[in-house]
């Protein structure tokens, strides 16, 4: 029975890793094709590209070690390796929520009706603010997540001390209750702040689409890209709902973990799985709803298929 549970758990993480790696790689490949053909990315494309990048790093630094640990591999990393991997995971997990929030706020401002000179100036400056904002989010989360490299160590003799997050392949040992609680409060406050802003901006988008459909269509017709704004808004809403669901499950488990001194490996595995679900599923929503990404992937697939067709034609002639 135990072997069956381990197999199911391992295959679940393996499937999650494979889908997440494939989906985010395809999104990055599509935007690489966009840059090669158009020499630039639209602001929303820059945000989506950055989201795919951080989600890919999240999958590589969390799901792959977790999968290997579930299948019984031990001593994967030493202390410096744990510090690098855990720090990278914490930063990219934080950036995943921050960039999704940024995407929601950007879309809300983009489709908002003109309401005064301040909003008009903000709309005009919005494209130039994308890259500095992303850079600021990286620096902010690198600072907030500094506890990860400070307290991360390789597992010691199979024992898990109190006030330690057992990641399987690494331990994050906070040594005392105060450090453990402070870290939990800081991380949770940051996450809830960005999720709150994300939900507020998404609610505003829904309000605009529902109550001012004629006005939104007028704005859309006068803007560059035609119906792209409405499609983008729907994509944002889908991504926000997807994140909110998994964020809720993740944080229910996280709050429970803060109330106990020693966390069961099963509970930790559940949190890891749900916290990585967004990084695994979000690229497929982007691919299915973004015509630019979809068309570039179709072009790549057609280019890959063309040589085999030409080879077959040559063989037929011979």
Short mmCIF file of C-alpha atoms in Angstrom, two decimals:
data_model
loop_
_atom_site.label_atom_id
_atom_site.label_comp_id
_atom_site.label_asym_id
_atom_site.label_seq_id
_atom_site.Cartn_x
_atom_site.Cartn_y
_atom_site.Cartn_z
CA UNK A 1 0.00 0.00 0.00
CA UNK A 2 2.90 2.32 0.88
CA UNK A 3 4.60 1.61 -2.45
CA UNK A 4 1.36 2.41 -4.27
CA UNK A 5 1.03 5.77 -2.47
CA UNK A 6 4.66 6.64 -3.25
CA UNK A 7 4.15 5.69 -6.90
CA UNK A 8 0.99 7.79 -7.23
CA UNK A 9 2.66 10.74 -5.54
CA UNK A 10 5.79 10.40 -7.67
CA UNK A 11 3.85 10.11 -10.92
CA UNK A 12 1.76 13.15 -9.97
CA UNK A 13 4.87 15.27 -9.45
CA UNK A 14 6.44 13.83 -12.61
CA UNK A 15 3.37 14.69 -14.68
CA UNK A 16 3.25 18.17 -13.16
CA UNK A 17 6.94 18.70 -13.92
CA UNK A 18 6.60 17.52 -17.52
CA UNK A 19 3.53 19.63 -18.27
CA UNK A 20 4.95 22.72 -16.58
CA UNK A 21 8.28 22.46 -18.37
CA UNK A 22 6.64 21.83 -21.74
CA UNK A 23 4.01 24.58 -21.44
CA UNK A 24 6.32 27.35 -20.26
CA UNK A 25 9.02 26.40 -22.76
CA UNK A 26 6.49 26.60 -25.60
CA UNK A 27 5.38 30.07 -24.48
CA UNK A 28 8.99 31.28 -24.35
CA UNK A 29 9.68 29.68 -27.75
CA UNK A 30 6.67 31.47 -29.23
CA UNK A 31 7.80 34.85 -27.91
CA UNK A 32 11.31 34.19 -29.19
CA UNK A 33 9.76 33.77 -32.62
CA UNK A 34 7.82 37.04 -32.11
CA UNK A 35 11.03 38.92 -31.26
CA UNK A 36 12.83 37.44 -34.28
CA UNK A 37 10.01 38.39 -36.67
CA UNK A 38 8.81 41.69 -35.20
CA UNK A 39 11.99 42.83 -33.34
CA UNK A 40 9.88 43.93 -30.35
CA UNK A 41 7.28 42.77 -27.85
CA UNK A 42 4.07 44.53 -26.86
CA UNK A 43 3.87 45.44 -23.14
CA UNK A 44 1.42 42.64 -22.31
CA UNK A 45 3.67 40.18 -24.18
CA UNK A 46 6.65 41.25 -22.06
CA UNK A 47 4.63 40.52 -18.91
CA UNK A 48 3.45 37.12 -20.17
CA UNK A 49 6.95 36.22 -21.29
CA UNK A 50 8.33 37.10 -17.86
CA UNK A 51 5.55 35.07 -16.20
CA UNK A 52 6.45 32.02 -18.30
CA UNK A 53 10.14 32.48 -17.45
CA UNK A 54 9.65 32.63 -13.67
CA UNK A 55 7.19 29.73 -13.78
CA UNK A 56 9.74 27.66 -15.71
CA UNK A 57 12.43 28.38 -13.10
CA UNK A 58 9.90 27.52 -10.38
CA UNK A 59 9.23 24.15 -12.01
CA UNK A 60 12.96 23.43 -12.38
CA UNK A 61 13.88 24.39 -8.81
CA UNK A 62 10.90 22.86 -6.99
CA UNK A 63 9.16 20.14 -8.94
CA UNK A 64 12.24 18.35 -10.27
CA UNK A 65 13.99 17.98 -6.86
CA UNK A 66 10.66 17.06 -5.27
CA UNK A 67 10.03 14.36 -7.88
CA UNK A 68 13.51 12.90 -7.36
CA UNK A 69 13.03 12.91 -3.59
CA UNK A 70 9.65 11.17 -3.82
CA UNK A 71 11.22 8.37 -5.87
CA UNK A 72 13.77 7.78 -3.12
CA UNK A 73 16.84 9.73 -4.23
CA UNK A 74 18.70 11.18 -1.27
CA UNK A 75 21.56 13.62 -0.70
CA UNK A 76 20.73 15.54 -3.87
CA UNK A 77 22.24 18.83 -2.66
CA UNK A 78 24.80 20.07 -0.18
CA UNK A 79 24.33 23.20 1.93
CA UNK A 80 25.35 25.73 -0.80
CA UNK A 81 23.21 23.88 -3.35
CA UNK A 82 20.21 24.03 -1.02
CA UNK A 83 20.69 27.75 -0.51
CA UNK A 84 20.76 28.42 -4.27
CA UNK A 85 17.83 26.15 -5.15
CA UNK A 86 15.56 27.21 -2.26
CA UNK A 87 16.35 30.91 -2.80
CA UNK A 88 15.61 30.61 -6.54
CA UNK A 89 12.34 28.81 -5.83
CA UNK A 90 11.20 31.35 -3.23
CA UNK A 91 11.96 34.28 -5.53
CA UNK A 92 10.19 32.78 -8.55
CA UNK A 93 7.18 31.68 -6.48
CA UNK A 94 6.85 35.25 -5.20
CA UNK A 95 7.35 36.70 -8.68
CA UNK A 96 4.64 34.43 -10.07
CA UNK A 97 2.00 36.14 -7.92
CA UNK A 98 3.55 39.60 -8.35
CA UNK A 99 3.69 39.41 -12.15
CA UNK A 100 0.16 37.98 -12.37
CA UNK A 101 -0.94 40.93 -10.23
CA UNK A 102 1.00 43.30 -12.50
CA UNK A 103 -0.72 41.79 -15.54
CA UNK A 104 -4.14 42.33 -13.97
CA UNK A 105 -3.39 45.94 -12.99
CA UNK A 106 -1.92 46.69 -16.43
CA UNK A 107 -5.01 45.37 -18.17
CA UNK A 108 -7.34 47.27 -15.83
CA UNK A 109 -5.55 50.57 -16.55
CA UNK A 110 -5.42 49.81 -20.28
CA UNK A 111 -9.17 49.33 -20.71
CA UNK A 112 -10.21 51.96 -18.14
CA UNK A 113 -12.13 54.88 -19.69
CA UNK A 114 -10.36 58.23 -19.68
CA UNK A 115 -11.10 59.83 -16.33
CA UNK A 116 -8.79 62.82 -16.15
CA UNK A 117 -5.30 64.06 -16.98
CA UNK A 118 -3.60 61.82 -14.40
CA UNK A 119 -5.05 58.64 -15.86
CA UNK A 120 -4.30 59.82 -19.39
CA UNK A 121 -0.65 60.46 -18.46
CA UNK A 122 -0.45 57.07 -16.75
CA UNK A 123 -1.82 55.31 -19.84
CA UNK A 124 0.70 57.11 -22.05
CA UNK A 125 3.61 56.19 -19.75
CA UNK A 126 2.44 52.63 -19.03
CA UNK A 127 4.47 50.85 -21.76
CA UNK A 128 7.70 52.50 -20.60
CA UNK A 129 7.03 51.45 -16.99
CA UNK A 130 6.82 47.71 -17.69
CA UNK A 131 10.53 46.83 -17.63
CA UNK A 132 11.40 49.05 -14.61
CA UNK A 133 8.45 47.58 -12.70
CA UNK A 134 9.54 44.01 -13.43
CA UNK A 135 13.11 44.88 -12.36
CA UNK A 136 11.73 46.45 -9.16
CA UNK A 137 9.70 43.31 -8.39
CA UNK A 138 12.82 41.16 -8.82
CA UNK A 139 14.81 43.35 -6.41
CA UNK A 140 11.94 43.55 -3.91
CA UNK A 141 11.46 39.79 -3.76
CA UNK A 142 15.18 39.10 -3.65
CA UNK A 143 15.24 41.20 -0.47
CA UNK A 144 12.08 39.68 1.07
CA UNK A 145 13.28 36.12 0.42
CA UNK A 146 16.71 36.55 2.03
CA UNK A 147 15.70 34.22 4.88
CA UNK A 148 15.75 31.30 2.45
CA UNK A 149 19.54 31.19 1.82
CA UNK A 150 20.27 32.09 5.46
CA UNK A 151 18.37 29.15 6.95
CA UNK A 152 18.54 26.51 4.18
CA UNK A 153 20.64 23.42 4.86
CA UNK A 154 20.97 19.89 3.52
CA UNK A 155 19.07 17.23 5.54
CA UNK A 156 20.96 15.88 8.57
CA UNK A 157 20.72 12.15 9.39
CA UNK A 158 17.04 11.97 8.46
CA UNK A 159 15.98 14.07 11.46
CA UNK A 160 13.80 17.18 11.19
CA UNK A 161 14.32 19.73 14.00
CA UNK A 162 11.46 21.81 15.35
CA UNK A 163 10.56 25.02 13.47
CA UNK A 164 11.92 23.54 10.24
CA UNK A 165 10.27 23.43 6.81
CA UNK A 166 11.03 19.97 5.46
CA UNK A 167 11.30 20.28 1.67
CA UNK A 168 12.49 16.69 1.32
CA UNK A 169 15.71 17.47 -0.52
CA UNK A 170 16.51 20.43 1.80
CA UNK A 171 15.54 21.79 5.19
CA UNK A 172 14.79 25.41 6.04
CA UNK A 173 15.73 25.50 9.73
CA UNK A 174 14.56 28.70 11.47
CA UNK A 175 15.99 27.46 14.80
CA UNK A 176 13.38 29.18 16.99
CA UNK A 177 9.66 29.92 17.01
CA UNK A 178 10.09 33.70 16.62
CA UNK A 179 12.07 33.46 13.35
CA UNK A 180 9.63 30.83 12.08
CA UNK A 181 6.60 33.04 12.78
CA UNK A 182 8.17 36.26 11.48
CA UNK A 183 9.09 34.63 8.18
CA UNK A 184 5.58 33.22 7.84
CA UNK A 185 3.95 36.58 8.57
CA UNK A 186 6.21 38.51 6.16
CA UNK A 187 5.69 36.05 3.30
CA UNK A 188 1.94 35.79 3.90
CA UNK A 189 1.52 39.58 4.12
CA UNK A 190 3.31 40.07 0.82
CA UNK A 191 1.28 37.34 -0.90
CA UNK A 192 -2.07 38.54 0.44
CA UNK A 193 -1.29 42.15 -0.50
CA UNK A 194 -0.55 41.27 -4.12
CA UNK A 195 -3.45 38.82 -4.37
CA UNK A 196 -5.78 41.46 -2.93
CA UNK A 197 -4.62 44.00 -5.51
CA UNK A 198 -4.94 41.35 -8.21
CA UNK A 199 -8.53 40.51 -7.24
CA UNK A 200 -9.48 44.20 -6.98
CA UNK A 201 -8.14 45.04 -10.45
CA UNK A 202 -9.74 41.91 -11.91
CA UNK A 203 -13.07 42.86 -10.34
CA UNK A 204 -12.71 46.30 -11.93
CA UNK A 205 -12.07 44.66 -15.31
CA UNK A 206 -15.22 42.56 -14.92
CA UNK A 207 -17.21 45.64 -13.95
CA UNK A 208 -16.05 47.52 -17.05
CA UNK A 209 -16.77 44.59 -19.36
CA UNK A 210 -20.22 44.05 -17.84
CA UNK A 211 -21.55 47.61 -17.37
CA UNK A 212 -19.79 49.50 -20.13
CA UNK A 213 -19.62 47.06 -23.00
CA UNK A 214 -20.47 49.69 -25.63
CA UNK A 215 -17.89 52.09 -24.26
CA UNK A 216 -15.28 49.32 -24.10
CA UNK A 217 -15.98 48.40 -27.72
CA UNK A 218 -15.55 52.04 -28.70
CA UNK A 219 -12.22 52.25 -26.89
CA UNK A 220 -11.15 48.96 -28.42
CA UNK A 221 -11.97 50.09 -31.96
CA UNK A 222 -9.96 53.28 -31.49
CA UNK A 223 -6.96 51.44 -30.07
CA UNK A 224 -4.32 49.44 -31.78
CA UNK A 225 -5.09 45.76 -31.89
CA UNK A 226 -8.88 45.70 -32.37
CA UNK A 227 -10.49 43.01 -30.24
CA UNK A 228 -7.19 42.07 -28.60
CA UNK A 229 -7.96 44.04 -25.42
CA UNK A 230 -11.14 42.11 -24.64
CA UNK A 231 -9.42 38.78 -25.31
CA UNK A 232 -6.51 39.88 -23.15
CA UNK A 233 -8.89 40.92 -20.37
CA UNK A 234 -10.58 37.52 -20.42
CA UNK A 235 -7.19 35.80 -20.32
CA UNK A 236 -6.21 37.91 -17.31
CA UNK A 237 -9.45 37.04 -15.50
CA UNK A 238 -8.86 33.32 -16.17
CA UNK A 239 -5.29 33.49 -14.89
CA UNK A 240 -6.36 35.41 -11.78
CA UNK A 241 -9.14 32.94 -10.95
CA UNK A 242 -6.73 30.05 -11.52
CA UNK A 243 -4.13 31.61 -9.24
CA UNK A 244 -6.69 32.54 -6.56
CA UNK A 245 -7.94 28.94 -6.33
CA UNK A 246 -4.49 27.41 -5.89
CA UNK A 247 -3.34 30.31 -3.70
CA UNK A 248 -6.27 29.68 -1.38
CA UNK A 249 -5.46 25.97 -1.03
CA UNK A 250 -1.75 26.70 -0.64
CA UNK A 251 -2.27 29.26 2.12
CA UNK A 252 -4.79 27.17 4.05
CA UNK A 253 -2.07 24.53 4.30
CA UNK A 254 0.56 27.21 5.04
CA UNK A 255 -1.46 28.65 7.96
CA UNK A 256 -1.80 25.13 9.35
CA UNK A 257 1.97 24.63 9.04
CA UNK A 258 2.58 27.81 11.07
CA UNK A 259 0.51 26.43 13.94
CA UNK A 260 2.60 23.27 14.45
CA UNK A 261 6.24 22.77 15.41
CA UNK A 262 6.84 19.78 13.12
CA UNK A 263 5.14 19.44 9.75
CA UNK A 264 4.25 16.05 8.30
CA UNK A 265 5.94 15.25 4.97
CA UNK A 266 2.51 14.45 3.51
CA UNK A 267 1.22 17.93 4.36
CA UNK A 268 4.33 19.51 2.87
CA UNK A 269 3.96 17.43 -0.32
CA UNK A 270 0.35 18.59 -0.67
CA UNK A 271 1.41 22.23 -0.35
CA UNK A 272 4.20 21.79 -2.89
CA UNK A 273 1.84 20.18 -5.38
CA UNK A 274 -0.85 22.87 -5.14
CA UNK A 275 1.66 25.74 -5.06
CA UNK A 276 3.13 24.51 -8.37
CA UNK A 277 -0.21 23.86 -10.12
CA UNK A 278 -0.49 27.46 -11.33
CA UNK A 279 2.99 27.37 -12.89
CA UNK A 280 2.05 24.09 -14.56
CA UNK A 281 -1.37 25.08 -15.96
CA UNK A 282 -1.09 28.83 -16.70
CA UNK A 283 1.03 28.48 -19.90
CA UNK A 284 -1.65 26.33 -21.51
CA UNK A 285 -4.27 29.02 -20.85
CA UNK A 286 -1.91 31.56 -22.40
CA UNK A 287 -1.38 29.36 -25.46
CA UNK A 288 -5.09 28.64 -25.93
CA UNK A 289 -6.22 32.27 -25.54
CA UNK A 290 -3.36 34.24 -27.11
CA UNK A 291 -3.61 34.25 -30.90
CA UNK A 292 -0.07 35.54 -31.35
CA UNK A 293 1.44 32.73 -29.27
CA UNK A 294 -0.76 30.12 -30.92
CA UNK A 295 0.08 31.27 -34.44
CA UNK A 296 3.83 31.27 -33.76
CA UNK A 297 3.70 27.73 -32.38
CA UNK A 298 1.72 26.60 -35.42
CA UNK A 299 4.37 28.19 -37.66
CA UNK A 300 7.16 26.41 -35.77
CA UNK A 301 5.33 23.09 -36.06
CA UNK A 302 4.79 23.66 -39.80
CA UNK A 303 8.48 24.49 -40.29
CA UNK A 304 9.47 21.29 -38.50
CA UNK A 305 7.09 19.25 -40.63
CA UNK A 306 8.12 20.78 -43.96
CA UNK A 307 11.55 19.08 -44.27
CA UNK A 308 10.02 15.63 -43.71
CA UNK A 309 7.45 16.35 -46.43
CA UNK A 310 10.18 17.49 -48.83
CA UNK A 311 12.22 14.37 -48.07
CA UNK A 312 9.22 12.16 -48.74
CA UNK A 313 8.58 13.90 -52.08
CA UNK A 314 12.20 13.36 -53.10
CA UNK A 315 12.00 9.69 -52.24
CA UNK A 316 8.80 9.33 -54.26
CA UNK A 317 10.50 10.89 -57.30
CA UNK A 318 13.43 8.49 -57.01
#
